[in-house]
Short mmCIF file of C-alpha atoms in Angstrom, two decimals:
data_model
loop_
_atom_site.label_atom_id
_atom_site.label_comp_id
_atom_site.label_asym_id
_atom_site.label_seq_id
_atom_site.Cartn_x
_atom_site.Cartn_y
_atom_site.Cartn_z
CA MET A 1338 101.99 105.65 132.36
CA ASP A 1339 99.11 103.84 130.76
CA LYS A 1340 99.55 103.76 127.02
CA ARG A 1341 95.85 104.30 126.49
CA LEU A 1342 96.00 107.74 128.04
CA ILE A 1343 98.50 108.85 125.44
CA ASN A 1344 96.40 107.47 122.64
CA TRP A 1345 94.21 110.34 121.46
CA PHE A 1346 92.26 108.24 119.04
CA ARG A 1347 91.31 105.66 121.57
CA PHE A 1348 88.70 103.94 119.46
CA ALA A 1349 90.87 104.22 116.37
CA SER A 1350 93.07 101.48 117.82
CA PRO A 1351 91.96 97.94 116.96
CA GLN A 1352 92.17 96.63 120.53
CA ALA A 1353 89.66 99.24 121.70
CA PHE A 1354 87.46 99.07 118.64
CA TYR A 1355 87.16 95.28 118.54
CA PRO A 1356 84.99 94.88 121.69
CA LEU A 1357 83.10 98.12 120.97
CA ALA A 1358 82.15 96.89 117.50
CA GLY A 1359 81.09 93.58 119.02
CA ARG A 1360 78.69 95.37 121.35
CA MET A 1361 77.26 97.58 118.56
CA ILE A 1362 76.56 94.84 115.99
CA PRO A 1363 73.35 93.46 117.61
CA TRP A 1364 71.89 96.97 117.83
CA PHE A 1365 72.43 97.61 114.13
CA TRP A 1366 70.88 94.23 113.31
CA ALA A 1367 67.84 95.12 115.41
CA LEU A 1368 67.46 98.52 113.75
CA SER A 1369 67.89 96.98 110.31
CA ALA A 1370 65.17 94.42 111.04
CA VAL A 1371 62.75 97.05 112.38
CA PHE A 1372 63.25 99.41 109.44
CA GLY A 1373 63.21 96.52 106.96
CA ILE A 1374 59.94 95.05 108.22
CA ALA A 1375 58.31 98.49 108.34
CA GLY A 1376 59.61 99.43 104.88
CA LEU A 1377 58.52 96.18 103.22
CA TYR A 1378 55.15 96.40 104.99
CA VAL A 1379 54.54 99.91 103.67
CA GLY A 1380 56.03 99.20 100.25
CA PHE A 1381 54.44 95.85 99.52
CA LEU A 1382 51.24 95.86 101.55
CA VAL A 1383 50.11 99.46 102.00
CA ALA A 1384 51.41 101.55 99.10
CA PRO A 1385 48.99 101.99 96.18
CA THR A 1386 49.68 100.85 92.65
CA ASP A 1387 51.45 103.17 90.20
CA ALA A 1388 49.44 104.81 87.45
CA GLN A 1389 52.01 104.11 84.75
CA GLN A 1390 53.68 100.87 85.76
CA GLY A 1391 51.10 98.95 87.77
CA GLU A 1392 52.45 96.64 90.49
CA GLY A 1393 55.83 96.15 88.83
CA TYR A 1394 57.00 99.49 90.18
CA ARG A 1395 57.34 97.89 93.64
CA ILE A 1396 60.86 96.84 92.64
CA ILE A 1397 61.69 100.48 93.44
CA PHE A 1398 61.61 99.61 97.17
CA LEU A 1399 64.65 97.38 96.61
CA HIS A 1400 66.32 98.96 93.61
CA VAL A 1401 66.69 102.54 94.87
CA PRO A 1402 68.03 101.62 98.36
CA ALA A 1403 70.52 99.15 96.80
CA SER A 1404 71.70 101.79 94.31
CA TRP A 1405 72.02 104.48 96.97
CA MET A 1406 74.02 102.15 99.21
CA SER A 1407 76.31 101.07 96.38
CA MET A 1408 77.29 104.72 95.83
CA PHE A 1409 77.34 105.76 99.48
CA ILE A 1410 79.45 102.80 100.64
CA TYR A 1411 81.97 103.63 97.93
CA LEU A 1412 82.30 107.18 99.25
CA VAL A 1413 82.76 105.94 102.83
CA MET A 1414 85.27 103.32 101.66
CA ALA A 1415 87.26 105.94 99.74
CA PHE A 1416 87.13 108.23 102.79
CA TRP A 1417 88.64 105.54 105.06
CA ALA A 1418 91.17 104.56 102.41
CA GLY A 1419 92.25 108.19 101.97
CA LEU A 1420 92.48 108.66 105.74
CA GLY A 1421 94.69 105.60 105.97
CA LEU A 1422 96.89 106.87 103.17
CA ALA A 1423 97.27 110.28 104.78
CA PHE A 1424 97.63 109.42 108.49
CA ASN A 1425 98.52 105.73 108.54
CA PHE A 1426 95.85 104.76 111.08
CA ARG A 1427 95.79 100.99 111.35
CA LEU A 1428 92.01 100.94 111.59
CA SER A 1429 91.21 102.95 108.45
CA GLY A 1430 92.70 100.50 106.00
CA MET A 1431 90.78 97.68 107.69
CA MET A 1432 87.53 99.65 107.46
CA ALA A 1433 88.00 100.24 103.73
CA THR A 1434 88.74 96.55 103.18
CA ALA A 1435 85.69 95.57 105.24
CA LEU A 1436 83.32 97.81 103.27
CA ALA A 1437 84.28 96.73 99.75
CA PRO A 1438 82.45 93.36 99.55
CA THR A 1439 79.23 94.87 100.92
CA GLY A 1440 79.48 97.73 98.42
CA ALA A 1441 80.00 95.23 95.63
CA LEU A 1442 76.97 93.28 96.85
CA PHE A 1443 74.75 96.37 96.66
CA ALA A 1444 76.14 97.37 93.25
CA PHE A 1445 75.30 93.89 91.99
CA LEU A 1446 71.81 94.04 93.55
CA SER A 1447 71.24 97.45 91.96
CA LEU A 1448 72.06 96.00 88.53
CA TRP A 1449 70.07 92.82 89.17
CA THR A 1450 66.89 94.50 90.38
CA GLY A 1451 67.32 97.11 87.65
CA ALA A 1452 67.46 94.42 84.96
CA LEU A 1453 64.33 92.76 86.36
CA TRP A 1454 62.62 96.14 86.38
CA GLY A 1455 63.83 97.19 82.93
CA LYS A 1456 62.61 94.06 81.15
CA PRO A 1457 58.88 94.55 81.72
CA MET A 1458 58.87 98.36 81.70
CA TRP A 1459 61.43 99.47 79.12
CA GLY A 1460 61.41 96.22 77.16
CA THR A 1461 65.04 95.29 77.78
CA TRP A 1462 67.22 93.79 80.54
CA TRP A 1463 70.14 96.02 79.72
CA VAL A 1464 71.15 99.03 77.63
CA TRP A 1465 74.53 100.70 77.45
CA ASP A 1466 73.24 104.10 78.52
CA ALA A 1467 75.30 106.39 80.76
CA ARG A 1468 73.51 105.49 84.02
CA LEU A 1469 73.63 101.72 83.64
CA THR A 1470 77.18 101.70 82.27
CA SER A 1471 78.58 103.88 85.08
CA GLU A 1472 76.89 101.66 87.71
CA LEU A 1473 78.52 98.63 86.06
CA ILE A 1474 81.88 100.44 86.26
CA LEU A 1475 81.20 100.92 89.99
CA LEU A 1476 80.82 97.15 90.40
CA PHE A 1477 84.11 96.66 88.51
CA LEU A 1478 85.80 99.19 90.80
CA TYR A 1479 84.70 97.23 93.87
CA VAL A 1480 85.81 93.94 92.33
CA GLY A 1481 89.11 95.50 91.23
CA PHE A 1482 89.70 96.85 94.75
CA ILE A 1483 89.04 93.45 96.33
CA ALA A 1484 91.18 91.61 93.77
CA LEU A 1485 94.07 94.05 94.08
CA GLN A 1486 94.10 93.84 97.88
CA SER A 1487 93.91 90.07 97.96
CA ALA A 1488 96.78 89.81 95.47
CA ILE A 1489 99.17 91.66 97.80
CA ASP A 1490 100.33 89.78 100.90
CA ASP A 1491 101.63 92.67 102.99
CA PRO A 1492 98.51 94.37 104.48
CA ARG A 1493 100.10 97.83 104.57
CA ARG A 1494 101.05 97.74 100.90
CA ALA A 1495 97.66 96.22 100.04
CA ASP A 1496 95.99 99.12 101.85
CA LYS A 1497 98.06 101.68 99.94
CA ALA A 1498 97.44 100.15 96.53
CA GLY A 1499 93.73 99.77 97.28
CA ALA A 1500 93.49 103.34 98.56
CA ILE A 1501 94.91 104.75 95.33
CA LEU A 1502 92.43 102.72 93.27
CA ALA A 1503 89.54 103.72 95.56
CA LEU A 1504 90.41 107.42 95.42
CA VAL A 1505 90.78 107.47 91.63
CA GLY A 1506 87.43 105.70 91.31
CA VAL A 1507 85.60 108.38 93.30
CA VAL A 1508 85.20 110.33 90.02
CA ASN A 1509 82.68 107.71 89.00
CA ILE A 1510 80.21 108.54 91.80
CA PRO A 1511 79.12 112.00 90.55
CA ILE A 1512 79.10 110.54 87.04
CA ILE A 1513 76.56 107.91 88.15
CA TYR A 1514 74.49 110.41 90.08
CA PHE A 1515 74.31 113.15 87.45
CA SER A 1516 74.38 110.90 84.36
CA VAL A 1517 70.62 111.21 83.97
CA LYS A 1518 70.95 114.99 83.93
CA TRP A 1519 74.09 115.43 81.88
CA TRP A 1520 73.28 113.03 79.05
CA ASN A 1521 70.37 111.38 77.26
CA THR A 1522 69.65 108.13 79.00
CA LEU A 1523 66.95 105.52 78.86
CA HIS A 1524 66.98 105.59 82.66
CA GLN A 1525 64.60 108.21 84.06
CA GLY A 1526 65.71 111.09 86.29
CA SER A 1527 65.86 111.00 90.09
CA SER A 1528 62.54 110.88 91.92
CA VAL A 1529 64.13 112.05 95.14
CA SER A 1530 66.85 114.68 95.24
CA LEU A 1531 68.03 117.53 97.42
CA THR A 1532 67.10 120.22 94.92
CA LYS A 1533 63.43 119.48 94.33
CA SER A 1534 60.46 118.05 96.12
CA PRO A 1535 60.08 114.30 95.55
CA SER A 1536 57.93 113.25 92.61
CA MET A 1537 56.39 110.30 94.41
CA ALA A 1538 53.23 109.73 96.37
CA MET A 1539 53.89 110.11 100.11
CA THR A 1540 53.24 106.45 101.07
CA MET A 1541 55.62 105.23 98.37
CA LEU A 1542 58.29 107.68 99.49
CA ILE A 1543 58.01 106.61 103.14
CA GLY A 1544 58.28 102.93 102.17
CA MET A 1545 61.36 103.62 100.08
CA LEU A 1546 63.11 105.67 102.75
CA LEU A 1547 62.43 103.00 105.40
CA CYS A 1548 63.91 100.34 103.13
CA ALA A 1549 66.92 102.58 102.52
CA LEU A 1550 67.43 102.99 106.29
CA ALA A 1551 67.22 99.20 106.70
CA CYS A 1552 69.93 98.72 104.06
CA TRP A 1553 72.02 101.36 105.77
CA MET A 1554 71.85 99.61 109.15
CA TYR A 1555 72.50 96.27 107.46
CA ALA A 1556 75.62 97.67 105.79
CA ILE A 1557 76.97 99.00 109.11
CA ALA A 1558 76.29 95.71 110.92
CA VAL A 1559 77.91 93.62 108.21
CA ALA A 1560 80.91 95.94 107.83
CA LEU A 1561 81.51 95.81 111.60
CA MET A 1562 81.34 92.02 111.55
CA ARG A 1563 83.84 91.85 108.73
CA VAL A 1564 86.20 94.41 110.24
CA ARG A 1565 86.38 92.34 113.43
CA THR A 1566 87.50 89.29 111.47
CA ILE A 1567 90.06 91.37 109.58
CA MET A 1568 91.39 92.78 112.88
CA LEU A 1569 91.95 89.35 114.40
CA GLU A 1570 93.57 88.07 111.23
CA ARG A 1571 95.92 91.02 110.78
CA GLU A 1572 96.84 91.47 114.43
CA ARG A 1573 97.07 87.79 115.35
CA HIS A 1574 100.69 88.28 116.50
CA THR A 1575 99.80 91.00 119.00
CA GLU A 1576 99.19 90.71 122.71
CA TRP A 1577 95.62 92.04 122.66
CA VAL A 1578 94.39 89.28 120.33
CA ARG A 1579 95.73 86.69 122.80
CA GLU A 1580 93.98 88.49 125.63
CA GLU A 1581 90.77 88.79 123.65
CA LEU A 1582 90.70 85.08 122.86
CA GLY A 1583 91.31 84.19 126.48
CA ALA A 1584 94.66 82.55 125.85
CA LYS A 1585 96.50 84.92 128.12
CA ALA A 1586 94.24 84.44 131.14
CA LYS A 1587 94.75 80.68 131.19
CA GLU A 1588 98.47 81.09 130.73
CA GLN A 1589 99.03 82.97 133.97
CA MET B 296 110.98 81.69 88.46
CA LYS B 297 110.69 82.77 92.05
CA THR B 298 107.32 82.85 93.81
CA ARG B 299 107.63 86.58 94.24
CA HIS B 300 108.16 87.08 90.50
CA LYS B 301 105.22 84.82 89.79
CA ARG B 302 103.06 86.88 92.09
CA ILE B 303 104.14 90.15 90.48
CA ALA B 304 103.42 88.70 87.04
CA LEU B 305 100.00 87.63 88.31
CA ILE B 306 99.22 91.10 89.65
CA ILE B 307 100.35 92.77 86.43
CA GLY B 308 98.35 90.28 84.38
CA GLY B 309 95.27 90.84 86.52
CA LEU B 310 95.57 94.60 86.28
CA ALA B 311 96.01 94.35 82.49
CA VAL B 312 92.81 92.29 82.18
CA LEU B 313 90.96 94.72 84.45
CA GLY B 314 92.27 97.67 82.43
CA LEU B 315 91.11 96.05 79.20
CA VAL B 316 87.62 95.47 80.61
CA VAL B 317 87.40 99.06 81.86
CA ALA B 318 88.64 100.34 78.48
CA LEU B 319 85.97 98.34 76.64
CA VAL B 320 83.24 99.52 78.99
CA LEU B 321 84.41 103.14 78.77
CA ASN B 322 84.33 102.80 74.99
CA ALA B 323 80.71 101.64 75.19
CA PHE B 324 80.07 104.46 77.64
CA GLN B 325 81.49 107.12 75.35
CA SER B 326 79.75 105.92 72.21
CA ASN B 327 76.45 105.91 74.10
CA LEU B 328 76.77 109.26 75.85
CA VAL B 329 74.30 110.45 73.27
CA PHE B 330 71.98 107.56 73.83
CA PHE B 331 69.36 108.87 71.41
CA PHE B 332 68.71 111.75 69.03
CA SER B 333 65.52 113.78 68.95
CA PRO B 334 63.64 114.14 65.63
CA THR B 335 64.82 117.78 65.52
CA GLN B 336 68.46 116.68 65.82
CA VAL B 337 67.90 114.10 63.07
CA ALA B 338 66.35 116.77 60.82
CA ALA B 339 69.39 118.99 61.49
CA GLY B 340 71.63 116.15 60.28
CA GLU B 341 73.25 115.47 63.67
CA ALA B 342 72.51 111.75 63.60
CA PRO B 343 75.04 109.39 61.98
CA LYS B 344 74.13 108.73 58.35
CA GLY B 345 73.87 105.22 56.95
CA LYS B 346 74.45 103.77 60.43
CA SER B 347 72.12 102.44 63.06
CA PHE B 348 71.22 104.94 65.78
CA ARG B 349 68.46 105.62 68.30
CA ILE B 350 65.76 108.23 68.25
CA GLY B 351 63.86 109.31 71.32
CA GLY B 352 60.70 111.29 71.89
CA LEU B 353 57.01 110.99 72.56
CA VAL B 354 54.68 108.69 70.66
CA LYS B 355 52.24 111.10 69.05
CA GLU B 356 48.62 110.60 70.10
CA GLY B 357 46.42 108.75 67.63
CA THR B 358 49.20 107.75 65.27
CA ILE B 359 49.79 104.06 66.10
CA LYS B 360 48.55 102.03 63.12
CA ARG B 361 49.03 98.51 61.82
CA GLU B 362 50.04 98.21 58.20
CA ALA B 363 48.20 96.00 55.68
CA ASP B 364 50.56 93.05 56.35
CA GLY B 365 49.17 92.92 59.91
CA VAL B 366 52.65 92.75 61.52
CA THR B 367 54.37 96.05 60.83
CA LEU B 368 53.44 98.90 63.10
CA ARG B 369 53.67 102.54 62.11
CA PHE B 370 53.63 105.45 64.50
CA VAL B 371 54.89 109.00 64.72
CA MET B 372 57.56 110.03 67.23
CA THR B 373 57.71 113.68 68.12
CA ASP B 374 59.72 116.09 70.27
CA THR B 375 56.77 118.51 69.86
CA GLU B 376 58.77 120.45 67.22
CA ARG B 377 59.51 117.85 64.58
CA ASP B 378 57.82 114.55 63.79
CA MET B 379 59.26 111.33 62.49
CA ILE B 380 57.50 108.27 61.10
CA VAL B 381 58.71 104.98 62.58
CA ALA B 382 58.04 101.50 61.17
CA TYR B 383 58.56 98.51 63.47
CA LYS B 384 57.97 94.77 63.50
CA GLY B 385 58.26 93.10 66.88
CA ILE B 386 57.26 93.01 70.53
CA LEU B 387 56.47 96.25 72.31
CA PRO B 388 57.14 96.86 76.02
CA ASP B 389 54.20 97.25 78.42
CA LEU B 390 54.72 100.97 78.81
CA PHE B 391 54.69 101.74 75.08
CA LYS B 392 51.65 104.00 74.79
CA GLU B 393 50.46 106.99 72.83
CA GLY B 394 51.54 110.24 74.43
CA LYS B 395 54.37 108.49 76.35
CA GLY B 396 58.13 108.46 75.87
CA ALA B 397 59.91 105.87 73.73
CA VAL B 398 63.34 105.16 72.29
CA ALA B 399 63.66 103.33 68.94
CA GLN B 400 66.84 101.87 67.47
CA GLY B 401 67.18 101.46 63.72
CA LYS B 402 68.12 103.13 60.45
CA LEU B 403 66.70 106.07 58.59
CA GLY B 404 65.43 104.94 55.18
CA GLU B 405 65.67 106.88 51.91
CA ASP B 406 61.99 107.75 52.17
CA GLY B 407 62.50 109.42 55.55
CA VAL B 408 60.83 106.58 57.45
CA PHE B 409 62.83 105.33 60.43
CA VAL B 410 62.89 101.53 60.30
CA ALA B 411 63.28 100.34 63.88
CA SER B 412 64.75 97.01 64.96
CA GLU B 413 64.02 97.61 68.66
CA VAL B 414 61.57 99.85 70.48
CA LEU B 415 61.97 100.61 74.19
CA ALA B 416 59.68 102.59 76.46
CA LYS B 417 61.07 105.50 78.44
CA HIS B 418 59.05 106.43 81.49
CA ASP B 419 59.39 109.44 83.76
CA GLU B 420 60.40 109.59 87.43
CA ASN B 421 56.90 110.27 88.76
CA TYR B 422 55.28 107.58 90.86
CA MET B 423 51.71 108.06 92.01
CA PRO B 424 48.46 106.16 92.32
CA PRO B 425 46.01 106.29 89.37
CA GLU B 426 43.53 108.45 91.34
CA ALA B 427 46.22 111.08 91.90
CA THR B 428 47.15 111.09 88.22
CA LYS B 429 43.50 111.50 87.31
CA ALA B 430 43.05 114.29 89.85
CA LEU B 431 46.15 115.98 88.50
CA GLY B 432 44.89 115.66 84.91
CA ASP B 433 41.46 117.03 85.90
CA ALA B 434 43.09 119.95 87.73
CA GLN B 435 45.17 120.76 84.68
CA GLN B 436 42.10 120.58 82.49
CA ARG B 437 40.17 122.85 84.85
CA ALA B 438 43.11 125.28 84.94
CA ALA B 439 43.24 125.31 81.14
CA ALA B 440 39.46 125.83 80.94
CA ASN B 441 39.66 128.67 83.49
CA LYS B 442 42.48 130.29 81.57
CA ALA B 443 40.50 130.05 78.32
CA ALA B 444 37.44 131.51 80.05
CA VAL B 445 39.48 134.39 81.49
CA GLU B 446 41.02 135.11 78.10
CA ALA B 447 37.60 135.01 76.44
CA THR B 448 36.21 137.41 79.05
CA ALA B 449 39.22 139.70 78.62
CA LYS B 450 38.58 139.75 74.89
CA THR B 451 34.91 140.61 75.32
CA VAL B 452 35.81 143.33 77.81
CA LYS B 453 38.30 144.84 75.37
CA GLN B 454 35.72 144.82 72.59
CA MET C 1476 45.82 96.90 103.39
CA TYR C 1477 46.06 97.33 99.67
CA TRP C 1478 45.48 93.78 98.44
CA ASN C 1479 42.21 91.89 98.17
CA SER C 1480 43.66 88.39 98.21
CA PHE C 1481 46.93 86.58 98.70
CA SER C 1482 47.00 85.32 95.11
CA GLU C 1483 46.62 88.90 93.89
CA PHE C 1484 49.59 89.83 96.06
CA LEU C 1485 51.66 86.98 94.58
CA ALA C 1486 50.72 87.90 91.01
CA MET C 1487 51.83 91.56 91.38
CA GLY C 1488 49.67 92.49 88.41
CA THR C 1489 51.46 90.76 85.55
CA HIS C 1490 54.92 91.34 86.99
CA GLY C 1491 55.13 88.60 89.64
CA ILE C 1492 58.32 86.95 88.39
CA TYR C 1493 60.15 90.26 88.09
CA VAL C 1494 59.16 91.55 91.53
CA TRP C 1495 59.70 88.24 93.34
CA GLY C 1496 62.88 87.59 91.37
CA SER C 1497 64.25 90.85 92.75
CA VAL C 1498 63.03 90.22 96.29
CA GLY C 1499 64.29 86.63 96.31
CA VAL C 1500 67.82 87.33 95.15
CA MET C 1501 68.20 90.37 97.38
CA ALA C 1502 66.93 88.48 100.45
CA LEU C 1503 69.12 85.47 99.66
CA LEU C 1504 72.31 87.50 99.34
CA MET C 1505 71.54 89.65 102.38
CA VAL C 1506 71.11 86.49 104.47
CA LEU C 1507 74.08 84.70 102.93
CA GLU C 1508 76.57 87.51 103.58
CA PRO C 1509 76.21 87.63 107.40
CA VAL C 1510 76.03 83.81 107.62
CA LEU C 1511 79.34 83.53 105.78
CA LEU C 1512 80.83 86.23 107.99
CA VAL C 1513 79.80 84.46 111.21
CA ARG C 1514 81.28 81.20 109.91
CA GLY C 1515 84.49 82.93 108.87
CA GLN C 1516 84.86 84.61 112.27
CA LYS C 1517 84.20 81.35 114.13
CA SER C 1518 86.73 79.36 112.11
CA LEU C 1519 89.34 82.09 112.50
CA VAL C 1520 88.85 82.26 116.27
CA ALA C 1521 89.09 78.47 116.52
CA ARG C 1522 92.25 78.45 114.40
CA LEU C 1523 93.93 81.17 116.45
CA LYS C 1524 92.98 79.51 119.74
CA ARG C 1525 94.46 76.21 118.53
CA GLN C 1526 97.60 78.05 117.50
CA PHE C 1527 97.95 79.84 120.84
CA ARG C 1528 97.44 76.59 122.76
CA ALA C 1529 100.06 74.86 120.65
CA GLU C 1530 102.53 77.66 121.30
CA LYS C 1531 101.80 77.49 125.01
CA THR C 1532 102.43 73.75 125.28
CA GLU C 1533 105.57 74.16 123.21
CA ARG C 1534 106.86 76.80 125.59
CA SER C 1535 105.98 74.83 128.72
CA THR C 1536 107.76 71.72 127.45
CA GLN C 1537 110.78 73.88 126.68
CA SER C 1538 110.83 75.32 130.20
CA GLN C 1539 110.56 71.84 131.75
CA ARG C 1540 113.77 70.81 130.04
#
């Protein structure tokens, strides 16, 4: 009997997911480019100036998507890590590992664009208020996750250790999100949230959401690229990797 | 020492450094959970005495003045209940304006004047073009005028 | 179109360096990450292929003996 028929989670197995991911990557790149060009066009060329902040507010079209992604990727990473811990799927640990560097990148970009926005508007690059500090902790969590995993040779044990760190760190996400509500911060409240109508002009909002979609597609494309490399590396002793790289065909 | 032991020592060392960094950041986090005090809180004695702290509120309209020395700036910060006089020498951010939010760090002097060493602007989460802000302001003014007119009419009717 | 001239667009009011500093770094890193990933994947594939070939020749020489 074909093994694949028994496998319920067909695409959860690396040998099935590897070619599928390869086919999906170009599509996510295309979507990311389309959304990105549209978002930057609206944000930087069409959207009007802001009454309070002048043109400097346009950093919002980068800052908010980067911040959203830094939080969202962490949740997805923790989800995969937890799934791996609970059910021992080979793929889930690899997904978590693949997402971490991209999450760290967005956390860094959130802090970077925030500093460049804070200097002219607030008058400072950095303050230790609850929002900024908790976002910095998020960056440390990503870096800690990556460092911990790379320090452990055995992938399965690395996955376990990373998963525990990732799951503990999830507490930080609601802290970041609600920090501006729970405590006094220099950082202003959310302009867009589920509970109230957005406090932005429509054109600005559309530009920001398009940029956020572009970052989302980018993150998926990049994570898929990285997970493919991780798959080959970790499963290099298996038969399917030989088949995939064409070694097997020549052999026979 | 075996390689495995070395590796374990490295991991433990790394985790210790990471833990220390997180502890330091959490410490900063905790001591800044109350990032600023409002003038009312300061009047109620909630702010730390004799230590540097931050006050936050609105810059009261028409109160920004330069002192005789030409460098020191004096203005009133308010949370609409209580006022507080702030003295400051230094650069102000672009968004520091009368009627807008600000956060000042410094010490409360004996004379009740808050001597600031740093002034930051705090803006709100609304983003809209100037025309929209103006339209909104006009609408509010019209609404206020209408309300006043209605109240005045009501009064005359009662009389 | 919101802008009257290209120089006005570059100036971003008075906040040109801040806006373009954000755009520049974000664009740079978001280009760099996939480029590094493609290079990493290529070098890994090349390494594994070399390894598999070496194993194959090793085996075939063994079987000839």
